[in-house]
Short mmCIF file of C-alpha atoms in Angstrom, two decimals:
data_model
loop_
_atom_site.label_atom_id
_atom_site.label_comp_id
_atom_site.label_asym_id
_atom_site.label_seq_id
_atom_site.Cartn_x
_atom_site.Cartn_y
_atom_site.Cartn_z
CA MET A 107 43.11 254.63 59.61
CA ASP A 108 39.76 252.86 59.53
CA SER A 109 37.61 252.97 62.72
CA PRO A 110 36.61 249.68 64.42
CA GLN A 111 33.08 250.28 63.46
CA ALA A 112 33.80 250.59 59.80
CA LYS A 113 35.79 247.36 59.88
CA LYS A 114 32.88 245.75 61.60
CA THR A 115 30.10 246.71 59.23
CA GLY A 116 32.08 247.12 55.98
CA LEU A 117 30.44 250.48 55.46
CA ASN A 118 32.04 253.89 55.52
CA LEU A 119 29.99 256.01 57.80
CA PRO A 120 30.20 259.73 58.40
CA ALA A 121 31.62 260.64 61.67
CA GLY A 122 28.89 260.96 64.33
CA MET A 123 26.56 258.42 62.54
CA SER A 124 25.93 255.08 64.12
CA GLU A 125 24.80 251.89 62.49
CA THR A 126 21.57 251.82 64.16
CA SER A 127 20.59 255.06 62.80
CA LEU A 128 20.78 253.82 59.17
CA ARG A 129 17.38 253.22 57.74
CA LEU A 130 15.97 253.03 54.20
CA GLU A 131 13.15 255.55 53.90
CA THR A 132 10.37 254.87 51.50
CA PHE A 133 7.42 256.55 50.04
CA SER A 134 3.95 255.69 51.30
CA GLY A 135 2.71 252.59 49.63
CA SER A 136 6.28 251.80 48.46
CA THR A 137 7.10 248.33 47.38
CA PHE A 138 10.19 248.13 49.56
CA ARG A 139 10.34 247.54 53.31
CA ALA A 140 12.90 249.31 55.62
CA VAL A 141 16.15 247.74 56.40
CA THR A 142 16.19 246.61 60.04
CA ASN A 143 19.14 244.20 60.18
CA LEU A 144 22.63 245.06 59.06
CA GLY A 145 24.17 242.18 60.59
CA SER A 146 26.05 240.74 57.63
CA PRO A 147 28.52 243.01 55.73
CA ARG A 148 27.71 244.45 52.26
CA THR A 149 24.17 242.96 52.28
CA ILE A 150 20.75 244.40 52.49
CA SER A 151 18.29 241.77 53.75
CA ASN A 152 14.53 241.42 53.80
CA LEU A 153 14.18 243.02 50.26
CA SER A 154 10.65 241.95 48.95
CA ALA A 155 7.70 243.31 46.98
CA SER A 156 4.43 244.20 48.62
CA PRO A 157 1.57 244.90 46.13
CA SER A 158 -0.50 247.79 47.07
CA LYS A 159 -3.92 248.71 45.69
CA SER A 160 -3.47 252.36 45.57
CA SER A 161 -0.10 252.10 43.71
CA SER A 162 0.16 254.10 40.59
CA CYS A 163 3.98 253.75 40.02
CA SER A 164 5.29 251.75 36.95
CA ASP A 165 8.57 250.69 35.71
CA ARG A 166 8.31 252.57 32.42
CA PHE A 167 8.41 256.23 31.59
CA ILE A 168 4.97 257.44 29.98
CA PRO A 169 5.18 260.60 28.06
CA CYS A 170 2.63 263.21 28.23
CA ARG A 171 -0.58 261.86 26.90
CA SER A 172 -1.98 265.29 25.63
CA SER A 173 0.75 265.43 23.00
CA SER A 174 -0.13 261.93 21.63
CA ARG A 175 -2.80 261.70 18.97
CA LEU A 176 -4.51 258.69 20.58
CA HIS A 177 -7.89 259.55 19.04
CA THR A 178 -6.26 258.03 15.80
CA PHE A 179 -6.38 254.66 17.36
CA GLY A 180 -9.55 255.10 19.47
CA LEU A 181 -7.73 254.74 22.64
CA ILE A 182 -9.09 257.96 24.49
CA ASP A 183 -10.14 257.21 27.86
CA LYS A 184 -13.49 258.40 29.24
CA GLY A 185 -13.47 261.67 31.24
CA SER A 186 -13.38 261.37 34.93
CA PRO A 187 -16.70 262.33 36.56
CA LEU A 188 -14.79 264.65 38.88
CA LYS A 189 -13.48 266.68 36.04
CA GLU A 190 -16.74 267.15 34.28
CA GLY A 191 -18.22 270.54 35.05
CA GLY A 192 -18.51 273.91 33.68
CA ASN A 193 -15.30 273.76 31.69
CA GLU A 194 -16.40 270.65 29.86
CA VAL A 195 -18.13 272.78 27.03
CA TYR A 196 -15.13 274.97 26.68
CA SER A 197 -12.83 272.01 26.40
CA ARG A 198 -14.91 270.42 23.61
CA LEU A 199 -15.09 273.62 21.64
CA LEU A 200 -11.33 274.17 21.95
CA ARG A 201 -10.67 270.57 20.86
CA ALA A 202 -13.04 270.87 17.94
CA GLU A 203 -11.48 274.05 16.83
CA LEU A 204 -7.89 272.83 17.02
CA PHE A 205 -8.26 269.25 15.75
CA GLY A 206 -11.64 269.20 13.78
CA SER A 207 -15.20 268.61 14.52
CA ASP A 208 -14.77 264.78 14.77
CA PHE A 209 -12.04 264.87 17.49
CA GLY A 210 -14.48 265.36 20.35
CA SER A 211 -16.84 262.65 19.36
CA PHE A 212 -14.29 259.82 19.92
CA SER A 213 -14.08 260.51 23.69
CA ASN A 214 -17.90 260.15 23.92
CA ALA A 215 -18.09 256.91 22.02
CA GLY A 216 -20.40 254.52 23.85
CA PRO A 217 -19.74 250.85 24.51
CA GLY A 218 -21.51 249.82 21.38
CA SER A 219 -20.07 252.57 19.01
CA PRO A 220 -17.55 251.87 16.32
CA MET A 221 -14.91 253.85 18.22
CA SER A 222 -15.27 252.00 21.57
CA PRO A 223 -11.94 250.78 22.75
CA SER A 224 -13.48 247.61 24.07
CA LYS A 225 -14.41 246.41 20.59
CA ASN A 226 -11.89 248.04 18.27
CA MET A 227 -8.65 248.17 20.25
CA LEU A 228 -5.75 249.46 18.08
CA ARG A 229 -8.00 249.83 15.04
CA PHE A 230 -6.52 252.51 12.95
CA LYS A 231 -8.85 255.25 11.80
CA THR A 232 -8.19 257.52 8.93
CA GLU A 233 -8.39 261.21 10.12
CA SER A 234 -10.75 263.39 8.26
CA SER A 235 -10.48 267.08 9.10
CA GLY A 236 -13.49 269.23 9.20
CA PRO A 237 -14.16 271.91 6.70
CA ASN A 238 -13.33 274.64 9.15
CA SER A 239 -10.28 272.99 10.59
CA PRO A 240 -6.94 274.85 10.31
CA TYR A 241 -5.30 271.42 9.30
CA SER A 242 -7.84 270.73 6.54
CA PRO A 243 -6.11 269.21 3.40
CA SER A 244 -7.80 271.95 1.25
CA ILE A 245 -6.18 274.65 3.36
CA LEU A 246 -2.76 272.94 3.32
CA GLY A 247 -2.83 272.59 -0.45
CA TYR A 248 -3.02 268.64 -0.57
CA ASP A 249 -5.28 265.77 -0.22
CA ASN A 250 -4.30 262.39 1.21
CA GLY A 251 -6.78 260.57 -1.01
CA PHE A 252 -9.08 259.56 1.92
CA SER A 253 -11.50 262.46 1.90
CA SER A 254 -15.22 261.90 2.02
CA GLU A 255 -17.27 261.45 -1.15
CA THR A 256 -18.74 264.82 -0.76
CA SER A 257 -15.41 266.49 -1.64
CA THR A 258 -15.86 265.34 -5.24
CA PRO A 259 -18.80 267.03 -6.90
CA PRO A 260 -21.17 264.61 -8.66
CA LYS A 261 -21.01 264.02 -12.38
CA PRO A 262 -23.85 266.12 -14.09
CA PRO A 263 -26.28 264.18 -16.18
CA ARG A 264 -25.73 264.29 -19.80
CA LYS A 265 -28.02 266.74 -21.49
CA VAL A 266 -29.90 265.63 -24.58
CA PRO A 267 -31.52 268.21 -26.89
CA LYS A 268 -35.42 267.96 -26.60
CA THR A 269 -36.16 269.09 -30.12
CA PRO A 270 -35.16 267.45 -33.39
CA HIS A 271 -32.38 269.34 -35.33
CA LYS A 272 -34.05 268.44 -38.60
CA VAL A 273 -37.44 267.27 -39.95
CA LEU A 274 -38.21 265.75 -43.25
CA ASP A 275 -41.68 265.40 -44.88
CA ALA A 276 -42.31 261.76 -45.78
CA PRO A 277 -45.70 261.65 -47.78
CA SER A 278 -47.42 258.23 -47.75
CA LEU A 279 -45.33 256.91 -44.84
CA GLN A 280 -47.60 254.14 -43.58
CA ASP A 281 -48.97 253.83 -39.99
CA ASP A 282 -48.51 250.08 -39.83
CA PHE A 283 -46.92 248.46 -36.72
CA TYR A 284 -45.88 245.45 -38.60
CA LEU A 285 -43.87 247.17 -41.35
CA ASN A 286 -40.08 248.28 -41.23
CA LEU A 287 -39.66 251.08 -43.64
CA VAL A 288 -36.59 253.06 -42.59
CA ASP A 289 -32.89 252.25 -42.51
CA TRP A 290 -29.68 254.01 -42.42
CA SER A 291 -26.52 252.66 -44.06
CA SER A 292 -23.02 252.56 -43.00
CA GLN A 293 -22.38 254.85 -46.05
CA ASN A 294 -24.58 257.62 -44.42
CA VAL A 295 -27.60 257.17 -46.79
CA LEU A 296 -31.03 256.86 -45.51
CA ALA A 297 -33.54 254.58 -47.24
CA VAL A 298 -37.25 255.14 -46.77
CA GLY A 299 -40.32 253.33 -48.30
CA LEU A 300 -43.07 255.57 -49.23
CA GLY A 301 -46.18 253.80 -50.76
CA THR A 302 -44.81 251.83 -53.76
CA CYS A 303 -41.44 253.63 -53.96
CA VAL A 304 -38.06 253.54 -52.11
CA TYR A 305 -36.23 256.88 -51.78
CA LEU A 306 -32.69 257.40 -50.79
CA TRP A 307 -31.47 260.50 -48.86
CA SER A 308 -27.94 261.32 -48.44
CA ALA A 309 -27.14 262.75 -45.06
CA SER A 310 -24.01 264.37 -46.27
CA ASN A 311 -25.50 266.59 -48.95
CA SER A 312 -29.27 266.23 -48.40
CA LYS A 313 -29.66 264.80 -51.93
CA VAL A 314 -32.72 262.76 -52.62
CA THR A 315 -32.73 259.87 -55.18
CA LYS A 316 -35.62 257.81 -56.10
CA LEU A 317 -34.42 254.20 -56.19
CA CYS A 318 -37.45 252.27 -57.54
CA ASP A 319 -41.10 252.14 -58.05
CA LEU A 320 -42.85 248.80 -57.67
CA GLY A 321 -45.92 249.82 -59.51
CA PRO A 322 -49.60 250.04 -58.69
CA ASN A 323 -50.02 246.46 -57.87
CA ASP A 324 -47.36 246.08 -55.22
CA GLY A 325 -45.99 248.16 -52.34
CA VAL A 326 -42.98 248.46 -50.11
CA CYS A 327 -43.14 246.58 -46.80
CA SER A 328 -39.59 246.61 -45.58
CA VAL A 329 -36.05 248.00 -46.33
CA GLN A 330 -32.58 246.85 -45.20
CA TRP A 331 -29.07 247.81 -46.01
CA THR A 332 -26.26 245.36 -46.04
CA ARG A 333 -23.65 245.99 -43.41
CA GLU A 334 -21.14 247.38 -46.06
CA GLY A 335 -23.88 249.79 -47.15
CA SER A 336 -23.66 249.23 -50.76
CA TYR A 337 -26.81 246.91 -51.42
CA ILE A 338 -30.17 247.20 -50.18
CA SER A 339 -33.04 244.54 -49.91
CA ILE A 340 -36.70 245.44 -50.25
CA GLY A 341 -39.53 243.34 -49.03
CA THR A 342 -42.72 243.70 -51.08
CA ASN A 343 -46.35 243.37 -50.33
CA LEU A 344 -46.48 240.27 -52.93
CA GLY A 345 -44.00 238.44 -50.80
CA GLN A 346 -40.89 239.09 -52.92
CA VAL A 347 -37.44 240.11 -51.84
CA GLN A 348 -35.57 242.41 -54.22
CA VAL A 349 -31.81 243.25 -53.88
CA TRP A 350 -30.67 246.56 -55.34
CA ASP A 351 -27.36 248.29 -55.92
CA GLY A 352 -27.78 251.44 -54.07
CA THR A 353 -24.92 253.36 -55.80
CA GLN A 354 -25.96 252.45 -59.29
CA CYS A 355 -29.81 252.33 -58.61
CA LYS A 356 -30.04 248.82 -60.46
CA LYS A 357 -31.89 245.71 -59.37
CA VAL A 358 -29.49 242.80 -58.75
CA ARG A 359 -31.86 239.98 -57.96
CA THR A 360 -35.47 239.14 -57.12
CA MET A 361 -36.32 236.16 -54.78
CA GLY A 362 -39.60 234.51 -53.95
CA GLY A 363 -40.65 231.97 -51.41
CA HIS A 364 -43.18 233.91 -49.17
CA GLN A 365 -46.77 233.56 -49.89
CA THR A 366 -47.68 237.13 -48.64
CA ARG A 367 -46.10 240.38 -47.63
CA THR A 368 -42.50 240.35 -46.48
CA GLY A 369 -42.56 242.83 -43.46
CA VAL A 370 -39.02 242.52 -42.03
CA LEU A 371 -35.55 241.82 -43.30
CA ALA A 372 -32.22 241.19 -41.67
CA TRP A 373 -28.63 240.82 -43.13
CA ASN A 374 -25.69 239.11 -41.54
CA SER A 375 -22.23 239.15 -43.15
CA ARG A 376 -23.23 236.61 -45.78
CA THR A 377 -27.08 235.88 -45.81
CA LEU A 378 -30.37 237.56 -45.71
CA ALA A 379 -33.17 236.62 -43.47
CA SER A 380 -36.83 237.62 -44.22
CA GLY A 381 -39.92 237.30 -42.29
CA SER A 382 -43.44 237.29 -43.53
CA ARG A 383 -47.04 237.27 -42.77
CA ASP A 384 -47.17 233.61 -43.73
CA ARG A 385 -45.36 232.93 -40.43
CA ASN A 386 -42.28 231.64 -41.99
CA ILE A 387 -38.56 232.95 -41.90
CA LEU A 388 -36.47 232.29 -45.06
CA GLN A 389 -32.88 232.56 -45.36
CA HIS A 390 -31.39 233.77 -48.72
CA ASP A 391 -27.83 233.46 -50.09
CA LEU A 392 -27.03 235.51 -53.11
CA ARG A 393 -24.33 233.04 -54.12
CA VAL A 394 -26.86 230.31 -54.46
CA GLN A 395 -29.24 230.08 -57.36
CA ASN A 396 -32.19 229.00 -55.28
CA ASP A 397 -34.57 231.63 -53.90
CA PHE A 398 -33.75 230.47 -50.33
CA VAL A 399 -31.44 228.09 -48.61
CA SER A 400 -33.49 227.20 -45.44
CA LYS A 401 -36.95 227.81 -43.92
CA LEU A 402 -37.37 228.33 -40.20
CA ILE A 403 -40.80 227.50 -38.96
CA GLY A 404 -41.69 228.30 -35.48
CA HIS A 405 -44.02 231.29 -35.24
CA LYS A 406 -47.82 230.99 -35.25
CA SER A 407 -48.71 234.49 -36.56
CA GLU A 408 -46.94 237.22 -38.64
CA VAL A 409 -43.21 237.74 -38.09
CA CYS A 410 -42.66 241.38 -37.44
CA GLY A 411 -39.09 241.58 -35.68
CA LEU A 412 -35.85 240.03 -36.87
CA LYS A 413 -32.34 240.84 -35.94
CA TRP A 414 -28.89 238.94 -36.21
CA SER A 415 -26.49 238.98 -33.33
CA HIS A 416 -23.23 240.92 -33.97
CA ASP A 417 -21.19 237.67 -34.10
CA ASP A 418 -23.78 236.09 -36.74
CA ARG A 419 -24.35 233.16 -34.52
CA GLU A 420 -27.83 233.73 -33.44
CA LEU A 421 -30.98 235.26 -35.09
CA ALA A 422 -33.72 236.69 -32.76
CA SER A 423 -37.34 236.87 -34.30
CA GLY A 424 -40.47 238.26 -32.97
CA GLY A 425 -44.01 237.78 -33.85
CA ASN A 426 -47.60 238.61 -33.51
CA ASP A 427 -47.94 235.47 -31.55
CA ASN A 428 -46.32 237.29 -28.60
CA GLN A 429 -43.26 234.91 -28.86
CA LEU A 430 -39.48 235.86 -28.92
CA LEU A 431 -37.51 232.93 -30.66
CA VAL A 432 -33.76 232.56 -30.78
CA TRP A 433 -32.35 230.48 -33.65
CA ASN A 434 -28.74 229.28 -34.23
CA GLN A 435 -26.99 227.93 -37.22
CA HIS A 436 -26.97 224.30 -36.04
CA SER A 437 -30.77 223.60 -36.25
CA GLN A 438 -33.96 224.74 -37.90
CA GLN A 439 -35.81 224.58 -34.61
CA PRO A 440 -35.55 227.57 -32.25
CA ALA A 441 -32.93 227.22 -29.57
CA LEU A 442 -34.99 229.37 -27.28
CA ARG A 443 -38.70 230.04 -27.10
CA LEU A 444 -39.34 233.09 -24.68
CA THR A 445 -43.04 233.57 -24.08
CA GLU A 446 -43.17 236.21 -21.37
CA HIS A 447 -44.42 238.88 -23.61
CA THR A 448 -48.25 239.47 -23.63
CA ALA A 449 -48.25 241.41 -26.98
CA ALA A 450 -46.76 241.33 -30.43
CA VAL A 451 -42.88 241.48 -30.27
CA LYS A 452 -41.57 243.63 -33.07
CA ALA A 453 -38.77 245.73 -31.08
CA ILE A 454 -35.49 243.57 -30.90
CA SER A 455 -31.99 244.80 -30.39
CA TRP A 456 -28.64 242.85 -29.53
CA SER A 457 -26.16 244.52 -27.13
CA PRO A 458 -22.94 245.49 -28.85
CA HIS A 459 -21.19 245.72 -25.56
CA GLN A 460 -22.17 242.20 -23.91
CA SER A 461 -22.31 239.00 -25.80
CA GLY A 462 -25.59 237.09 -25.55
CA LEU A 463 -27.62 240.13 -24.16
CA LEU A 464 -30.81 240.64 -26.08
CA ALA A 465 -33.41 243.34 -25.50
CA SER A 466 -37.07 242.89 -26.74
CA GLY A 467 -40.23 245.06 -26.56
CA GLY A 468 -43.92 244.33 -26.45
CA GLY A 469 -46.95 245.85 -27.97
CA THR A 470 -49.86 247.65 -26.52
CA ALA A 471 -51.02 244.94 -24.07
CA ASP A 472 -47.55 244.29 -22.80
CA ARG A 473 -45.70 247.59 -22.80
CA CYS A 474 -42.48 246.11 -21.41
CA ILE A 475 -38.86 246.08 -22.36
CA ARG A 476 -37.20 242.73 -21.34
CA PHE A 477 -33.66 241.83 -21.18
CA TRP A 478 -32.52 238.26 -21.82
CA ASN A 479 -29.41 235.97 -21.56
CA THR A 480 -29.60 233.96 -24.51
CA THR A 481 -26.83 231.53 -23.20
CA ASN A 482 -29.26 230.11 -20.54
CA GLY A 483 -32.67 231.84 -21.59
CA HIS A 484 -33.09 233.60 -18.28
CA GLN A 485 -34.91 236.88 -18.22
CA LEU A 486 -32.54 239.57 -16.60
CA ASN A 487 -34.85 242.44 -16.13
CA SER A 488 -38.27 243.88 -17.15
CA ILE A 489 -39.24 247.46 -17.48
CA ASP A 490 -42.87 248.69 -17.91
CA THR A 491 -42.70 251.77 -20.20
CA GLY A 492 -46.38 252.66 -20.08
CA SER A 493 -46.60 252.60 -23.78
CA GLN A 494 -46.54 250.28 -26.75
CA VAL A 495 -43.00 249.46 -27.64
CA CYS A 496 -42.35 249.81 -31.27
CA ASN A 497 -38.55 249.87 -31.68
CA LEU A 498 -35.28 249.30 -29.68
CA ALA A 499 -31.71 250.33 -30.64
CA TRP A 500 -28.58 250.04 -28.61
CA SER A 501 -25.96 252.69 -28.72
CA LYS A 502 -22.53 251.46 -29.90
CA ASN A 503 -20.85 254.51 -28.21
CA VAL A 504 -22.22 254.24 -24.56
CA ASN A 505 -24.14 251.54 -22.80
CA GLU A 506 -27.50 252.99 -23.50
CA ILE A 507 -30.63 251.99 -25.32
CA VAL A 508 -33.27 253.98 -27.04
CA SER A 509 -36.96 253.01 -27.47
CA THR A 510 -39.82 254.41 -29.44
CA HIS A 511 -43.37 254.11 -28.53
CA GLY A 512 -46.90 254.20 -29.66
CA TYR A 513 -50.16 254.18 -27.85
CA SER A 514 -50.58 256.21 -25.79
CA GLN A 515 -47.79 258.71 -25.54
CA ASN A 516 -45.94 258.43 -28.80
CA GLN A 517 -42.56 259.28 -27.20
CA ILE A 518 -38.87 258.44 -27.57
CA MET A 519 -36.91 257.34 -24.59
CA VAL A 520 -33.24 257.10 -23.83
CA TRP A 521 -32.29 254.63 -20.96
CA LYS A 522 -28.95 253.90 -19.28
CA TYR A 523 -28.27 250.14 -18.81
CA PRO A 524 -28.27 248.22 -16.63
CA SER A 525 -29.80 250.61 -14.16
CA MET A 526 -32.56 251.42 -16.68
CA THR A 527 -32.71 255.06 -15.40
CA LYS A 528 -34.18 257.58 -17.88
CA VAL A 529 -31.75 259.74 -19.60
CA ALA A 530 -34.23 261.56 -21.79
CA THR A 531 -37.81 261.62 -22.95
CA LEU A 532 -38.44 263.15 -26.36
CA THR A 533 -41.64 264.09 -27.85
CA GLY A 534 -42.78 265.70 -31.01
CA HIS A 535 -44.62 263.01 -33.13
CA SER A 536 -48.27 263.18 -33.20
CA MET A 537 -48.61 259.45 -34.03
CA ARG A 538 -47.02 256.18 -33.15
CA VAL A 539 -43.25 256.27 -33.57
CA LEU A 540 -43.21 253.15 -35.74
CA TYR A 541 -39.66 253.35 -37.41
CA LEU A 542 -36.23 254.03 -36.05
CA ALA A 543 -32.66 253.97 -37.37
CA MET A 544 -29.25 255.13 -36.20
CA SER A 545 -26.59 257.12 -37.98
CA PRO A 546 -23.13 255.48 -38.96
CA ASP A 547 -21.41 257.39 -36.19
CA GLY A 548 -23.87 256.31 -33.52
CA GLN A 549 -24.87 259.86 -32.42
CA THR A 550 -28.02 260.60 -34.33
CA ILE A 551 -31.31 258.58 -34.53
CA VAL A 552 -33.98 259.15 -37.09
CA THR A 553 -37.67 258.34 -36.24
CA GLY A 554 -40.64 257.89 -38.47
CA ALA A 555 -44.42 258.06 -37.77
CA GLY A 556 -47.80 257.96 -39.38
CA ASP A 557 -47.71 261.68 -39.23
CA GLU A 558 -45.65 261.51 -42.29
CA THR A 559 -42.52 263.10 -40.79
CA LEU A 560 -38.95 262.02 -40.18
CA ARG A 561 -37.35 263.67 -37.27
CA PHE A 562 -33.58 263.64 -36.51
CA TRP A 563 -32.57 263.68 -32.96
CA ASN A 564 -28.97 263.97 -31.33
CA VAL A 565 -29.22 261.64 -28.47
CA PHE A 566 -25.79 259.87 -27.99
CA PRO A 567 -22.35 261.20 -27.49
CA SER A 568 -19.38 260.40 -29.75
CA MET A 569 -17.32 257.22 -29.04
CA LYS A 570 -14.03 259.29 -28.58
CA THR A 571 -15.15 262.17 -26.64
CA PRO A 572 -18.34 261.58 -24.53
CA THR A 573 -19.47 265.16 -24.29
CA PRO A 574 -22.95 266.35 -24.91
CA VAL A 575 -23.86 266.90 -28.57
CA ARG A 576 -24.94 270.33 -29.76
CA ASP A 577 -28.32 271.27 -31.10
CA THR A 578 -26.79 272.55 -34.32
CA GLY A 579 -25.91 269.54 -36.43
CA LEU A 580 -24.67 268.80 -39.76
CA TRP A 581 -27.75 270.14 -41.41
CA SER A 582 -29.50 273.32 -41.11
CA LEU A 583 -32.68 273.61 -39.08
CA GLY A 584 -35.88 273.61 -40.94
CA ARG A 585 -38.33 271.33 -42.57
CA THR A 586 -37.74 269.79 -46.10
CA GLN A 587 -39.38 267.20 -48.26
CA ILE A 588 -37.81 263.88 -48.95
CA ARG A 589 -39.47 263.55 -52.42
#
């Protein structure tokens, strides 16, 4: 039976305990006050919160922070000054040994450092284990793909043989900057103008064939194969342009129009352009009976450089007047007149990798290779080579360009585009390297000079497998005669 006290308060109290002895005890700094009045049944009055400055309690459970990888998010708190002492060095070494050398640096990040919580709160940082860490990806046998660049070894530079793999004697090869006496056909036949004669050298079997002899009153000033490699054009000292069948060794046609020597020729898919000392450029069409179908007048001195773009839309011409002109098929006036060179412009080459990209080289007083955007006429870059630029040829296999030089170093240089870093510098000629041609596969170049030699160099990789070419080529080493 309930006691009267229990009925009064509504509380079941143990025997011997009075109502006045009931108190709610709290910790120091608690947010609850003691219960002082139990006048109303089943109520606890005067329950209120009282904030305390020294309170460290919370309404959530916080797990042990030592097991959390908070350094990943840059949330490590700075160490308390009271804990810093003799054990700090040991703690740093232990953390570095267990979690890598970068672990200990996050807790010391200053207010302006990238890992400062005040600026990069909750900014995820990819972990990178130190090389000696037991958790290194290399030790565990995997890599998450976010390792530093030093983990991948740099690609070694391509090695280019420094010596020619074959040398041909070329008696009477003229030392004349304005002539173009060497060309390599798509059928792997090299044509060379020596004095009054043109010789054909087959690269597949080293067979030499005498194509023609112009006689004592004339001389060869330029040679140029068609793109198919069956016919060859010859510019003469008297200003004629002859077309020969290279396989049958028969002359197909002779065309006039120039007043003096024809020093440069350039075929596109249908027509032949010829440049002369008379400052004119003539365009010839073998399907037309006339000697030429159009005349381009723009240079003020001898035309010594001439190249069609790969799409046949533009013709670039260089002259002894230090000008580089770009022509199109819609006008007989130059579309661009580029005058930045300060010497004769013989070296011209169109990029096979980028439409409208043209390279040109200047003579002794200029020595520069310049790159142009023919769409707007802007100069893209200029490199001072230190020597007279005689020829330029762009590789079709890789985005590199080769240049040959005269005064004063007589060198051959291979450049990587667009950085224009030197891949190789080749020497061997004792006179100006005035002539340059490239093999059909794009791996070998042949250079000619007034020292009456033709030298074959392996400078470019193949198109399919960009591996360094070997010194031993198709032909045996040694020196032979082309005639």
